[in-house]
Amino acid sequence: MWNKIIHIGGWSGGVALLFVLLGASVSSSNRSQLVDVEVHIDFGEGNYFIDQEEVEEVVSDLGYIEDSTLMVDIVPSRIEHVLENNPFIKYAEVYENLNGILSVEVNVRQPILRIFNSNGRSIYLDDQGRFMPLSRKYSSRTPIANGFINSDFTKYIGASIFELPDSLNTPDVLVMADLFKIVQTCRKDKFWKAQFNQFYVNEESEIEIIPRVGDHIILVGNANDIDKKLNKLQKFYEKGLNKTGWNEYKTINLKYASQVVCTKS
């Protein structure tokens, strides 16, 4: 009986001691100074819109200085908020380590298309369907979209194409949604991703694709059934153009459900 009581008492005392030591460790950590800021940036497909120095500058501008600031005084959510206000940053995560290290992880936005309006003003569209500004530091190698696009989307940086105001030109808004879906679909296939580098919006607000290889225009119209349209095009490439030559046709029309309509050069 006494052995059992002593055993339980000893175990309880050990747990209590563990919590005391843990508390002392956390308290000591809170009183320790910021030793270093470690920055990790995920550039995705190599989009170098920001660098480590810019991220470190955000931290220091908030008053968090190495060998001066106490770890307990750092508010990670405040740093995250400022970083995520940067139009080139998708999200940021900031956390403290027990050894006085502040870790900052940043994920950069990934543009998939550069859109030029009829006045020559341009803006990026990212893989989340949000508008991004151009950068003086880095130019992303994305496909372009141009033609009869009248709206100035540079006023809507950070906005989603699915949440644009009704005051905008309706055809342009619909075209943006179609372009996004078409480009995202093409990006999933290595061949289409390499083959398509320009998307043109004609006077009827229909989308035409200008390929890298072949002297022809591919008329898709809109994003409806885009997978089926591209499947038809692939079969036409394999069974048609491989026999006639890639410059035989001026236009390849994919708008019709059961056929491919071509116009000769």
CSV table of C-alpha atoms in Angstrom, one decimal:
chain,number,residue,atom,x,y,z
A,1,MET,CA,0.0,0.0,0.0
A,2,TRP,CA,2.7,2.4,1.0
A,3,ASN,CA,4.7,1.5,-2.1
A,4,LYS,CA,1.8,2.2,-4.3
A,5,ILE,CA,1.2,5.5,-2.7
A,6,ILE,CA,4.8,6.5,-2.9
A,7,HIS,CA,4.9,5.4,-6.6
A,8,ILE,CA,1.9,7.5,-7.4
A,9,GLY,CA,3.2,10.4,-5.5
A,10,GLY,CA,6.6,10.2,-7.2
A,11,TRP,CA,4.9,10.1,-10.6
A,12,SER,CA,2.7,13.1,-9.8
A,13,GLY,CA,5.7,15.0,-8.5
A,14,GLY,CA,7.6,14.2,-11.8
A,15,VAL,CA,4.7,15.6,-13.9
A,16,ALA,CA,4.6,18.7,-11.7
A,17,LEU,CA,8.3,19.2,-12.2
A,18,LEU,CA,8.0,18.7,-15.9
A,19,PHE,CA,5.3,21.5,-16.1
A,20,VAL,CA,7.5,23.8,-14.0
A,21,LEU,CA,10.5,23.2,-16.3
A,22,LEU,CA,8.3,23.7,-19.4
A,23,GLY,CA,6.9,26.9,-18.0
A,24,ALA,CA,10.3,28.1,-17.2
A,25,SER,CA,11.5,27.3,-20.7
A,26,VAL,CA,8.5,29.2,-22.3
A,27,SER,CA,9.0,32.1,-20.0
A,28,SER,CA,12.7,32.2,-20.8
A,29,SER,CA,11.8,32.0,-24.5
A,30,ASN,CA,9.4,34.9,-24.2
A,31,ARG,CA,12.1,37.0,-22.5
A,32,SER,CA,14.7,36.2,-25.1
A,33,GLN,CA,15.5,38.6,-27.9
A,34,LEU,CA,14.9,38.2,-31.6
A,35,VAL,CA,18.1,36.6,-32.9
A,36,ASP,CA,17.3,36.2,-36.6
A,37,VAL,CA,14.6,36.3,-39.3
A,38,GLU,CA,14.5,33.3,-41.6
A,39,VAL,CA,12.6,33.9,-44.8
A,40,HIS,CA,11.5,31.2,-47.2
A,41,ILE,CA,9.8,32.2,-50.4
A,42,ASP,CA,7.9,29.7,-52.6
A,43,PHE,CA,8.2,31.2,-56.1
A,44,GLY,CA,6.1,28.5,-57.8
A,45,GLU,CA,7.0,28.4,-61.4
A,46,GLY,CA,9.8,30.8,-61.0
A,47,ASN,CA,8.0,34.1,-60.6
A,48,TYR,CA,10.5,36.3,-58.8
A,49,PHE,CA,8.2,39.3,-58.0
A,50,ILE,CA,9.6,39.7,-54.5
A,51,ASP,CA,12.9,38.8,-52.7
A,52,GLN,CA,14.1,38.1,-49.2
A,53,GLU,CA,15.2,41.7,-48.6
A,54,GLU,CA,11.7,43.0,-49.2
A,55,VAL,CA,10.2,40.6,-46.7
A,56,GLU,CA,12.8,41.4,-44.1
A,57,GLU,CA,12.1,45.1,-44.6
A,58,VAL,CA,8.5,44.5,-43.8
A,59,VAL,CA,9.5,42.9,-40.5
A,60,SER,CA,11.9,45.7,-39.5
A,61,ASP,CA,9.5,48.4,-40.6
A,62,LEU,CA,7.0,47.0,-38.0
A,63,GLY,CA,9.6,47.6,-35.4
A,64,TYR,CA,10.9,44.0,-35.0
A,65,ILE,CA,14.6,44.4,-34.9
A,66,GLU,CA,17.2,41.7,-34.4
A,67,ASP,CA,19.0,41.8,-31.0
A,68,SER,CA,16.6,44.4,-29.8
A,69,THR,CA,13.0,43.1,-29.9
A,70,LEU,CA,11.8,40.6,-27.3
A,71,MET,CA,10.1,37.5,-28.8
A,72,VAL,CA,7.1,38.1,-26.6
A,73,ASP,CA,6.5,41.4,-28.2
A,74,ILE,CA,6.2,40.0,-31.8
A,75,VAL,CA,2.7,39.7,-33.2
A,76,PRO,CA,2.9,37.2,-36.1
A,77,SER,CA,-0.6,37.9,-37.4
A,78,ARG,CA,0.4,41.6,-37.8
A,79,ILE,CA,3.3,40.6,-40.1
A,80,GLU,CA,1.1,38.2,-42.1
A,81,HIS,CA,-1.5,41.0,-42.6
A,82,VAL,CA,1.0,43.4,-44.0
A,83,LEU,CA,2.7,40.9,-46.3
A,84,GLU,CA,-0.6,39.7,-47.7
A,85,ASN,CA,-1.5,43.2,-48.6
A,86,ASN,CA,1.3,43.0,-51.1
A,87,PRO,CA,-0.3,42.3,-54.5
A,88,PHE,CA,2.4,39.7,-55.4
A,89,ILE,CA,1.9,37.6,-52.3
A,90,LYS,CA,-0.8,34.9,-52.1
A,91,TYR,CA,-0.4,34.2,-48.4
A,92,ALA,CA,2.2,34.4,-45.6
A,93,GLU,CA,2.7,32.4,-42.5
A,94,VAL,CA,4.8,33.7,-39.6
A,95,TYR,CA,5.8,31.8,-36.5
A,96,GLU,CA,8.3,31.9,-33.7
A,97,ASN,CA,10.9,29.3,-32.7
A,98,LEU,CA,12.1,28.7,-29.1
A,99,ASN,CA,15.6,29.7,-30.1
A,100,GLY,CA,14.9,33.3,-31.0
A,101,ILE,CA,14.3,32.7,-34.7
A,102,LEU,CA,11.3,34.3,-36.4
A,103,SER,CA,10.3,32.2,-39.5
A,104,VAL,CA,8.5,33.8,-42.3
A,105,GLU,CA,7.1,31.7,-45.1
A,106,VAL,CA,5.7,33.5,-48.2
A,107,ASN,CA,3.9,32.0,-51.2
A,108,VAL,CA,4.0,34.2,-54.4
A,109,ARG,CA,1.1,34.6,-56.7
A,110,GLN,CA,1.3,32.7,-60.0
A,111,PRO,CA,0.2,34.6,-63.1
A,112,ILE,CA,-1.2,32.5,-65.9
A,113,LEU,CA,-2.1,35.2,-68.4
A,114,ARG,CA,-1.2,38.8,-69.3
A,115,ILE,CA,-4.2,40.8,-70.6
A,116,PHE,CA,-3.9,43.8,-72.9
A,117,ASN,CA,-7.0,46.0,-73.4
A,118,SER,CA,-7.6,48.0,-76.6
A,119,ASN,CA,-5.6,50.9,-75.2
A,120,GLY,CA,-2.6,48.8,-74.6
A,121,ARG,CA,-2.9,48.8,-70.8
A,122,SER,CA,-2.0,45.4,-69.3
A,123,ILE,CA,-2.4,43.4,-66.2
A,124,TYR,CA,-1.8,39.8,-65.1
A,125,LEU,CA,-4.5,37.2,-64.2
A,126,ASP,CA,-3.3,34.7,-61.6
A,127,ASP,CA,-4.2,31.0,-61.1
A,128,GLN,CA,-6.9,32.0,-58.6
A,129,GLY,CA,-8.7,34.2,-61.0
A,130,ARG,CA,-7.5,37.5,-59.4
A,131,PHE,CA,-5.9,40.4,-61.2
A,132,MET,CA,-2.2,41.2,-60.5
A,133,PRO,CA,-0.2,44.4,-61.4
A,134,LEU,CA,2.9,44.3,-63.5
A,135,SER,CA,6.2,44.4,-61.8
A,136,ARG,CA,9.2,46.6,-62.4
A,137,LYS,CA,11.4,43.8,-61.0
A,138,TYR,CA,10.3,40.8,-63.0
A,139,SER,CA,8.3,40.0,-66.1
A,140,SER,CA,6.5,36.7,-66.0
A,141,ARG,CA,6.5,34.6,-69.2
A,142,THR,CA,2.8,33.9,-69.6
A,143,PRO,CA,0.6,33.7,-72.7
A,144,ILE,CA,-1.1,37.0,-73.6
A,145,ALA,CA,-4.7,37.9,-74.4
A,146,ASN,CA,-5.5,41.0,-76.5
A,147,GLY,CA,-8.0,42.2,-79.1
A,148,PHE,CA,-11.4,43.8,-78.5
A,149,ILE,CA,-11.1,44.2,-74.7
A,150,ASN,CA,-12.3,47.6,-73.8
A,151,SER,CA,-12.3,47.6,-70.0
A,152,ASP,CA,-9.4,48.9,-67.9
A,153,PHE,CA,-8.9,46.0,-65.4
A,154,THR,CA,-5.8,47.8,-63.9
A,155,LYS,CA,-8.3,49.5,-61.6
A,156,TYR,CA,-9.2,46.1,-60.1
A,157,ILE,CA,-5.9,44.8,-58.8
A,158,GLY,CA,-6.5,42.0,-56.3
A,159,ALA,CA,-10.2,41.6,-57.4
A,160,SER,CA,-11.5,38.3,-58.6
A,161,ILE,CA,-12.9,38.1,-62.1
A,162,PHE,CA,-16.0,36.4,-60.5
A,163,GLU,CA,-16.7,39.4,-58.3
A,164,LEU,CA,-16.4,42.4,-60.6
A,165,PRO,CA,-18.9,45.3,-60.4
A,166,ASP,CA,-21.9,45.3,-62.7
A,167,SER,CA,-20.8,48.7,-64.0
A,168,LEU,CA,-18.1,47.0,-66.1
A,169,ASN,CA,-18.6,46.1,-69.7
A,170,THR,CA,-20.6,42.9,-69.5
A,171,PRO,CA,-19.0,41.2,-72.6
A,172,ASP,CA,-15.5,41.9,-71.2
A,173,VAL,CA,-16.4,40.3,-67.8
A,174,LEU,CA,-17.8,37.2,-69.5
A,175,VAL,CA,-14.7,37.0,-71.7
A,176,MET,CA,-12.4,37.2,-68.6
A,177,ALA,CA,-14.2,34.2,-67.1
A,178,ASP,CA,-13.9,32.3,-70.3
A,179,LEU,CA,-10.2,33.1,-70.8
A,180,PHE,CA,-9.5,32.0,-67.2
A,181,LYS,CA,-11.2,28.6,-67.7
A,182,ILE,CA,-9.6,28.0,-71.1
A,183,VAL,CA,-6.1,28.9,-70.0
A,184,GLN,CA,-6.4,26.8,-66.8
A,185,THR,CA,-7.5,23.8,-68.9
A,186,CYS,CA,-4.6,24.3,-71.4
A,187,ARG,CA,-2.1,24.5,-68.5
A,188,LYS,CA,-3.1,20.9,-67.4
A,189,ASP,CA,-1.8,19.5,-70.7
A,190,LYS,CA,1.9,19.8,-71.6
A,191,PHE,CA,1.3,20.0,-75.3
A,192,TRP,CA,-1.4,22.7,-75.2
A,193,LYS,CA,0.6,24.6,-72.6
A,194,ALA,CA,3.5,24.7,-75.0
A,195,GLN,CA,1.4,25.2,-78.2
A,196,PHE,CA,-0.8,28.1,-77.1
A,197,ASN,CA,0.8,31.5,-76.3
A,198,GLN,CA,-1.8,34.0,-77.5
A,199,PHE,CA,-5.6,34.4,-77.1
A,200,TYR,CA,-7.4,36.9,-79.2
A,201,VAL,CA,-10.8,38.4,-78.5
A,202,ASN,CA,-12.6,39.3,-81.8
A,203,GLU,CA,-15.3,41.8,-82.5
A,204,GLU,CA,-18.0,39.3,-81.5
A,205,SER,CA,-16.3,38.8,-78.1
A,206,GLU,CA,-15.4,35.3,-79.3
A,207,ILE,CA,-12.0,33.8,-78.3
A,208,GLU,CA,-9.5,32.8,-80.9
A,209,ILE,CA,-6.3,30.9,-80.1
A,210,ILE,CA,-3.1,31.7,-82.0
A,211,PRO,CA,-0.7,28.7,-81.7
A,212,ARG,CA,3.1,28.7,-81.8
A,213,VAL,CA,3.2,26.0,-84.5
A,214,GLY,CA,1.0,26.3,-87.6
A,215,ASP,CA,-0.2,29.3,-89.6
A,216,HIS,CA,-3.8,29.1,-88.5
A,217,ILE,CA,-6.3,30.5,-86.0
A,218,ILE,CA,-8.3,28.3,-83.7
A,219,LEU,CA,-11.8,29.6,-83.1
A,220,VAL,CA,-13.2,28.2,-79.8
A,221,GLY,CA,-15.8,30.9,-79.2
A,222,ASN,CA,-16.2,30.5,-75.4
A,223,ALA,CA,-15.2,28.2,-72.6
A,224,ASN,CA,-18.2,25.9,-72.9
A,225,ASP,CA,-17.2,22.3,-73.4
A,226,ILE,CA,-13.5,23.4,-73.8
A,227,ASP,CA,-12.3,19.9,-72.9
A,228,LYS,CA,-14.3,18.4,-75.8
A,229,LYS,CA,-13.2,21.2,-78.1
A,230,LEU,CA,-9.5,20.5,-77.4
A,231,ASN,CA,-10.1,16.8,-77.8
A,232,LYS,CA,-11.5,17.4,-81.2
A,233,LEU,CA,-8.5,19.6,-82.1
A,234,GLN,CA,-6.1,17.0,-80.9
A,235,LYS,CA,-7.7,14.4,-83.2
A,236,PHE,CA,-7.7,16.8,-86.1
A,237,TYR,CA,-4.0,17.6,-85.5
A,238,GLU,CA,-3.2,13.8,-85.5
A,239,LYS,CA,-5.4,12.7,-88.4
A,240,GLY,CA,-5.7,15.9,-90.5
A,241,LEU,CA,-2.8,18.3,-90.2
A,242,ASN,CA,-0.2,15.6,-90.0
A,243,LYS,CA,-1.3,14.6,-93.5
A,244,THR,CA,-2.1,17.9,-95.1
A,245,GLY,CA,0.5,20.1,-93.4
A,246,TRP,CA,0.3,22.6,-90.6
A,247,ASN,CA,-0.1,25.6,-92.8
A,248,GLU,CA,-3.0,24.2,-95.0
A,249,TYR,CA,-5.8,26.0,-93.2
A,250,LYS,CA,-6.4,29.6,-92.2
A,251,THR,CA,-9.1,29.0,-89.6
A,252,ILE,CA,-10.0,25.9,-87.5
A,253,ASN,CA,-13.5,26.4,-86.1
A,254,LEU,CA,-14.3,24.3,-83.0
A,255,LYS,CA,-17.6,25.9,-82.1
A,256,TYR,CA,-19.8,23.2,-83.5
A,257,ALA,CA,-20.4,20.2,-81.3
A,258,SER,CA,-20.0,17.3,-83.8
A,259,GLN,CA,-17.5,18.7,-86.3
A,260,VAL,CA,-14.4,20.8,-87.1
A,261,VAL,CA,-15.0,23.4,-89.7
A,262,CYS,CA,-11.9,24.6,-91.5
A,263,THR,CA,-11.2,27.5,-93.9
A,264,LYS,CA,-8.3,27.0,-96.3
A,265,SER,CA,-5.5,29.5,-96.5
